[in-house]
Coordinates of C-alpha atoms and ligand atoms in Angstrom, one line a residue:
X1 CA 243.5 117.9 166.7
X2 CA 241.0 117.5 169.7
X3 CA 239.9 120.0 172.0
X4 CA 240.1 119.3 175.4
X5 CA 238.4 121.1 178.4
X6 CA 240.1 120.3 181.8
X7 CA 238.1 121.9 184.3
X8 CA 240.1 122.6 187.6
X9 CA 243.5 122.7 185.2
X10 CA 245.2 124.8 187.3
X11 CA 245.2 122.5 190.3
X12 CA 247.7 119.9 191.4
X13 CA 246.5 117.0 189.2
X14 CA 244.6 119.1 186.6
X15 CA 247.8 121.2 185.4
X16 CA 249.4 117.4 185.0
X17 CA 247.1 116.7 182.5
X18 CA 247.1 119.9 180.8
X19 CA 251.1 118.9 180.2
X20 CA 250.3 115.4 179.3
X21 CA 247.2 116.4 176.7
X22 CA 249.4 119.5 174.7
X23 CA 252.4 116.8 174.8
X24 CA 249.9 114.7 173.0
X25 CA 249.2 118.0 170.4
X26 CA 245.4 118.2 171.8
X27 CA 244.0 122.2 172.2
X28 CA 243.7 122.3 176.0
X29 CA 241.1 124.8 177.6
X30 CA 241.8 125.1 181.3
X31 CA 238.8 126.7 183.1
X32 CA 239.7 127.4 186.6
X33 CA 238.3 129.8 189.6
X34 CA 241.6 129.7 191.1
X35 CA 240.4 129.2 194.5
X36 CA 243.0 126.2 195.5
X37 CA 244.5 125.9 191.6
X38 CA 247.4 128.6 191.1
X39 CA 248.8 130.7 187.7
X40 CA 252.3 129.3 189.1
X41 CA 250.9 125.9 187.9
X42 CA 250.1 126.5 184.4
X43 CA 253.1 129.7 184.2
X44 CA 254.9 127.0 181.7
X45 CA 252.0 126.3 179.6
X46 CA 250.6 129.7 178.7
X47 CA 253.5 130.2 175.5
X48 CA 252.1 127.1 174.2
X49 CA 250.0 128.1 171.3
X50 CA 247.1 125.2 171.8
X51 CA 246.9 126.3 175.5
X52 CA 244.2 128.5 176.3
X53 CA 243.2 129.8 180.4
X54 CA 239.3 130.2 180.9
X55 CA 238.8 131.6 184.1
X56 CA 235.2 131.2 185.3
X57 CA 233.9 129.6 188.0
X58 CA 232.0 126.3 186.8
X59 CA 229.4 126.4 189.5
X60 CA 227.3 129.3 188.1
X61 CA 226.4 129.2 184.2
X62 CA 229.3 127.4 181.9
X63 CA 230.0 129.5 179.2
X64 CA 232.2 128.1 176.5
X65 CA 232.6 129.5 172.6
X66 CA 234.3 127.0 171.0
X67 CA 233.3 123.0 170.5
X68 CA 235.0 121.0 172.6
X69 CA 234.9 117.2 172.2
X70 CA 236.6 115.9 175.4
X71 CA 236.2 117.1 179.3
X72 CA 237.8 116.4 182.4
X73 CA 236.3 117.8 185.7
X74 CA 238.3 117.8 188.1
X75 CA 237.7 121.3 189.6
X76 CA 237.4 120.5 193.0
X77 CA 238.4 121.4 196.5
X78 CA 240.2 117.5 197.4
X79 CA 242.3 118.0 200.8
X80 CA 240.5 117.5 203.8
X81 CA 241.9 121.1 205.3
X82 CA 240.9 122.7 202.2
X83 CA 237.2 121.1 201.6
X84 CA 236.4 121.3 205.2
X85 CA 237.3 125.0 204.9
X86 CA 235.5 125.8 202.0
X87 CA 232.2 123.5 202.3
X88 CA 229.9 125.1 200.2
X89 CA 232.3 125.6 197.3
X90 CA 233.0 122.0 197.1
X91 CA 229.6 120.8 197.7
X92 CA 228.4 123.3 194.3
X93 CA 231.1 121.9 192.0
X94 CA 230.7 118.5 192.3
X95 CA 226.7 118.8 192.0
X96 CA 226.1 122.2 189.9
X97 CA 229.8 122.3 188.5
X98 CA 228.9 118.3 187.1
X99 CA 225.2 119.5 186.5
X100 CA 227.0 122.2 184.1
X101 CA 229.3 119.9 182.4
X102 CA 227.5 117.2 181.7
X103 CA 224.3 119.5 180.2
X104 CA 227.2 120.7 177.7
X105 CA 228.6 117.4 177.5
X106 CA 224.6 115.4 176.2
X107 CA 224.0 118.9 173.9
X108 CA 227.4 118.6 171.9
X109 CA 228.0 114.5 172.5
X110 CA 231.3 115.5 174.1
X111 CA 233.1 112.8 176.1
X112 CA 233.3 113.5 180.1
X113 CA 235.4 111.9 182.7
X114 CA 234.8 113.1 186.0
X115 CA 237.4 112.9 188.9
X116 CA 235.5 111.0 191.5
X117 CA 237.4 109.8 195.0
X118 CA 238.4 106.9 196.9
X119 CA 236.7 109.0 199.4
X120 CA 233.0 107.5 198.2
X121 CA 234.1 104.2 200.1
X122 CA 234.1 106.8 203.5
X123 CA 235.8 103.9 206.3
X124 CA 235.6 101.6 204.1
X125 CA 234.9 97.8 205.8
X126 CA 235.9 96.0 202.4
X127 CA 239.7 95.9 202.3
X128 CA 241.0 97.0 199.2
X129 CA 238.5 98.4 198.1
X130 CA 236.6 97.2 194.6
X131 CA 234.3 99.5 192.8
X132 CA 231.5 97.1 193.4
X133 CA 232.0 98.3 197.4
X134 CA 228.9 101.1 198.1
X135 CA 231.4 101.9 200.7
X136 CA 230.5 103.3 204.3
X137 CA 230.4 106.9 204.6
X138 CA 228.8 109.4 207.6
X139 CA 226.5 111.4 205.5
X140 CA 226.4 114.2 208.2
X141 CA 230.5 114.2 209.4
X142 CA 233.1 116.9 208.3
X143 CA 233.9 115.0 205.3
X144 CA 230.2 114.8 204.0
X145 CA 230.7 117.9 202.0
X146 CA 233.1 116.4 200.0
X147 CA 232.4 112.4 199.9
X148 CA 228.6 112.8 199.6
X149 CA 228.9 115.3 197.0
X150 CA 231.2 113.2 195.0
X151 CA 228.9 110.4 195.1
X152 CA 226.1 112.5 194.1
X153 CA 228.5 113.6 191.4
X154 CA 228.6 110.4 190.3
X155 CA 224.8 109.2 190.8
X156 CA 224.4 112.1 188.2
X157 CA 226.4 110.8 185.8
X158 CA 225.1 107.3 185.5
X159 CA 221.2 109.4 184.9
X160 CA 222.9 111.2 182.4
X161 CA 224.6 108.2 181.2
X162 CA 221.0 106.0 181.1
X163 CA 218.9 108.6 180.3
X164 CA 220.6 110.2 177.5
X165 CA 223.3 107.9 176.8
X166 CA 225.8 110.3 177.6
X167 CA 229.5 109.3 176.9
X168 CA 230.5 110.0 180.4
X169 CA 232.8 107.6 182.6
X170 CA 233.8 108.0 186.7
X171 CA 237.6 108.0 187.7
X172 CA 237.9 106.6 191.6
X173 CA 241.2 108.4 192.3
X174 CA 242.8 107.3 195.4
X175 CA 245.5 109.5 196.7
X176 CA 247.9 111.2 194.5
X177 CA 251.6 113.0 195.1
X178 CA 253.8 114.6 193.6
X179 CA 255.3 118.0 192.2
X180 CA 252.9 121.0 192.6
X181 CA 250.5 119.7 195.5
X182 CA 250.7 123.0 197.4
X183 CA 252.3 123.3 200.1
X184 CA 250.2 124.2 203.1
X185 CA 247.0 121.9 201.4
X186 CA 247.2 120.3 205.0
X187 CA 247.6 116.8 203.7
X188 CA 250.3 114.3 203.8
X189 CA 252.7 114.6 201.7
X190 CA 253.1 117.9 201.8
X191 CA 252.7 118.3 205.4
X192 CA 255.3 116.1 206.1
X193 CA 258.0 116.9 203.6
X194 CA 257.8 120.2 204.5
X195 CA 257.9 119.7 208.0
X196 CA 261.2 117.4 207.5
X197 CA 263.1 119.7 205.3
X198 CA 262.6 122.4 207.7
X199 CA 263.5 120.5 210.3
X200 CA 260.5 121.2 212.7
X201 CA 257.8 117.9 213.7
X202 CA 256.3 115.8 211.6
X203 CA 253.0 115.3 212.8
X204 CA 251.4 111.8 212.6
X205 CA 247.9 112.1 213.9
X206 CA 246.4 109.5 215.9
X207 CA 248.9 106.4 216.5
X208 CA 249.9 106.8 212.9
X209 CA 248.3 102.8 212.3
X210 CA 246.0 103.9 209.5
X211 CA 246.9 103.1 206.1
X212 CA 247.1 105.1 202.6
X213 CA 248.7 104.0 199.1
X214 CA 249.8 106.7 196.8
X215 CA 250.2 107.1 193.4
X216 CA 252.5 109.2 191.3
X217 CA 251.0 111.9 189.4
X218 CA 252.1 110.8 186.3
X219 CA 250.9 107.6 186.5
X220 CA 247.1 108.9 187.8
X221 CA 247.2 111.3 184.1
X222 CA 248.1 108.2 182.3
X223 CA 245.2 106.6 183.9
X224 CA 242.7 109.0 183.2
X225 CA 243.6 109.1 179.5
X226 CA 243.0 105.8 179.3
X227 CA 239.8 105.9 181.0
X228 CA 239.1 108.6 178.4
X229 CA 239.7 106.4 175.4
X230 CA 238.2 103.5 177.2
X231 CA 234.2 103.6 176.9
X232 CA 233.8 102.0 180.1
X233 CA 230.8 103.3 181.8
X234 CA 231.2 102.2 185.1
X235 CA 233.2 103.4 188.2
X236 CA 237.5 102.4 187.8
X237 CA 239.5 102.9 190.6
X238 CA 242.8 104.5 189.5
X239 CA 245.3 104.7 192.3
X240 CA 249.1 103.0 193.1
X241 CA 248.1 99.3 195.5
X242 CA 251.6 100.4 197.4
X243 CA 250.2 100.4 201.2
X244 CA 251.6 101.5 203.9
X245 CA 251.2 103.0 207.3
X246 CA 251.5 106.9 208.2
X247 CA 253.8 106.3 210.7
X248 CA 256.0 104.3 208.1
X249 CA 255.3 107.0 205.5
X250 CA 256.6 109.6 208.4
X251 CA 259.9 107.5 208.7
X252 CA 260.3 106.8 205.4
X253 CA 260.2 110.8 204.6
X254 CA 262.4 111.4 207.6
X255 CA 264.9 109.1 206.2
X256 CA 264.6 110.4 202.5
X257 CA 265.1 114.1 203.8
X258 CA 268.2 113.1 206.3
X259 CA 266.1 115.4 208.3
X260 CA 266.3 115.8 212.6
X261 CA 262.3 116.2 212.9
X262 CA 261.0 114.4 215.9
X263 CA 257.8 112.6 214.9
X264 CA 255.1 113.3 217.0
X265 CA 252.0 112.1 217.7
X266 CA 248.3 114.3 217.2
X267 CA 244.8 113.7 217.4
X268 CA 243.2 111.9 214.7
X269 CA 240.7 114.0 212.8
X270 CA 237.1 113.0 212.5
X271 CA 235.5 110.2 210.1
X272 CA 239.9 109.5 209.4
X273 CA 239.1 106.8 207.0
X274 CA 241.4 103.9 209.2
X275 CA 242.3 101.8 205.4
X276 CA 242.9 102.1 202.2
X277 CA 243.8 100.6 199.1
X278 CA 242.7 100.2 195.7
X279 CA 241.8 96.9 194.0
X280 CA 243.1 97.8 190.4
X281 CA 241.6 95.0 188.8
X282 CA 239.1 96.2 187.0
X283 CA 241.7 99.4 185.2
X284 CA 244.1 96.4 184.9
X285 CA 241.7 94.5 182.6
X286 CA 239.4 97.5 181.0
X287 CA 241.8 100.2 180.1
X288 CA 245.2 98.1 180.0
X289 CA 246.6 100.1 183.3
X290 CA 248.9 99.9 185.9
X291 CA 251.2 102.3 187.9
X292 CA 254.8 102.4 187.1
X293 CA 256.4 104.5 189.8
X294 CA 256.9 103.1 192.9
X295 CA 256.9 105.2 195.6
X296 CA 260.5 104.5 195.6
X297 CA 261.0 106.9 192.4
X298 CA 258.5 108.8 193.1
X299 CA 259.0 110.3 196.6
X300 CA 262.2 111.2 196.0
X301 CA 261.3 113.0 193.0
X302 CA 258.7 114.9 195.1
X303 CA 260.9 116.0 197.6
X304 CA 263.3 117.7 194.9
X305 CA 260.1 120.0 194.3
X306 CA 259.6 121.0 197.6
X307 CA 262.8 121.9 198.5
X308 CA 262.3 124.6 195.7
X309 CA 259.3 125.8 197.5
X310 CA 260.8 125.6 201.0
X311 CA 263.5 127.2 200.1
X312 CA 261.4 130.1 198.3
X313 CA 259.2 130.9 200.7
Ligands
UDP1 N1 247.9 112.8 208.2 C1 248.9 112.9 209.2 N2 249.5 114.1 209.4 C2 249.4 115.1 208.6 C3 248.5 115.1 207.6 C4 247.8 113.9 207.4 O1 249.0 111.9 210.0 O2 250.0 116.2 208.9 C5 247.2 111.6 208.0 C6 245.7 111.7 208.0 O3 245.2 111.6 209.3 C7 245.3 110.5 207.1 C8 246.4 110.4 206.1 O4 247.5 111.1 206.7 O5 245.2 109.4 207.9 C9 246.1 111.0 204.8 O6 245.6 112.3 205.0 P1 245.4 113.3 203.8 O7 244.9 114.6 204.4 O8 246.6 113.4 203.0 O9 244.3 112.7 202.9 P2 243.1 111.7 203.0 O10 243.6 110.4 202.5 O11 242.7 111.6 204.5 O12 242.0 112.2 202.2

């Protein structure tokens, strides 16, 4: 039986992977701070036996008792309302938080993957984007705090990696739906589903042109246990190639959620990467993955969720 650490395992994606890795009768520690992660998330979990809750906040000193032979960091701030809100905080987990990790990770020759971003591409200007692209990012805009820090992150990694041939590999996740993102995280999916089952406007900002492809939760787990297992020491991009427009994203909700919300239109926030979509070759070929749930399956299945939350709250 492994033990797994999943830093950040109380958050949308992490508390996926804390299902997926008990399912697969690994301990799980989840270390979390709680600041965008939620108990609600992990509620399920705690009876489980081989579940255990650490919660500490990565950033300052990492204190852990027991040997653990596999980590995931993804403890993180990742929506652009949240991140921009809480600058500093992101900025010191992705550079201390990894700094932290990965010093545990070379002492006790524990495997790492770290949840890097589609974001490190910034507007990108290579269309879909390969993880040979070193991308185009503004390294003083509202999204610096999160893009450059990732990439730092990652910078950090490969020193680690050729200095003391640390076993650590780089997940380029591209964006990610499903149950449990929380509701007022200010992005996308949440924004609009919630806006349509209430009824009220969905809110496309700028001329709703710009493209995003999304992955199902399920499928973005899969691919970082794969990555896991994988030994591949380079950047893989793990994210669904399914593109489409917001504005078609908008109407496809709107039609999903038989709702009466008007779209309308808002500005576009600053550095709003204008593409983007993942080039999957490389996870195709290295770790023998692909997504399986179109967005199709998977929307619908999302929506189900929130109408539990909007109905709760
Ligand atoms: N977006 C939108 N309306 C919203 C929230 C987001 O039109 O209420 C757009 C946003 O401008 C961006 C895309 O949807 O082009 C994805 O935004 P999100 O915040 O989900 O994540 P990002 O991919 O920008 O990190």
């Amino acid at each position: 039986m492994k033990t797994v650490l999943v830093a950040g395992g109380a958050g949308f994606i992490g508390s996926h992977l804390c299902e997926f890795l008990l399912e697969k009768e690994h301990k799980v520690l989840c270390l979390d701070n709680f600041v965008t992660g939620s108990k609600e998330n992990i509620k399920h979990l705690n009876e489980n036996e081989n579940f255990e809750l650490i919660e500490q906040d990565l950033t300052n000193s990492l204190e852990l008792k027991q040997k653990i032979d596999q980590i995931y960091h993804l403890a993180s701030p990742a929506s652009p309302v949240d991140y921009q809100e809480m600058p500093l905080e992101t900025m010191l987990a992705n550079s201390f938080g990894t700094k932290n990790l990965l010093d545990y990770a070379k002492k006790n020759q524990t495997k790492f993957v770290f949840a890097s971003t589609s974001e490190v591409y910034g507007d990108p200007k290579e269309h879909p984007q390969k993880e040979t692209y070193w991308g185009n990012v503004n390294p003083v805009g509202l999204r610096a705090c999160y893009d450059e820090s990732k990439r730092f992150a990652e910078a950090l990694i490969m020193v680690y990696r050729r200095k003391f041939r640390t076993d650590a590999m780089i997940a380029r996740i591209f964006n990610t739906y499903g149950p449990r993102m929380r509701t007022n995280d200010g992005r996308i999916v949440p924004n609009f589903a919630t806006q349509a089952l209430k009824n009220k406007d969905i809110t496309v900002y700028g001329d709703g042109s710009q493209t995003r492809s999304f992955c199902y939760v399920s499928d973005l787990v899969q691919g970082l246990y794969s990555l896991m297992h994988s030994g591949v020491h380079s950047p893989v991009n793990l994210g669904n190639p399914e593109e489409l427009s917001i504005l078609d994203f908008a109407k496809k909700i709107k039609e999903l959620t038989k709702s009466e919300s008007n779209i309308v239109f808002k500005d576009l926030p600053e550095d709003d990467p204008l593409k983007r979509k993942p080039d999957i070759s490389k996870a195709k070929e290295k770790l023998e993955w692909e997504p399986k749930i179109s967005i199709e399956d998977g929307l619908p299945k999302t929506i189900e969720w929130f109408k539990t939350q909007v109905t709760d709250s």
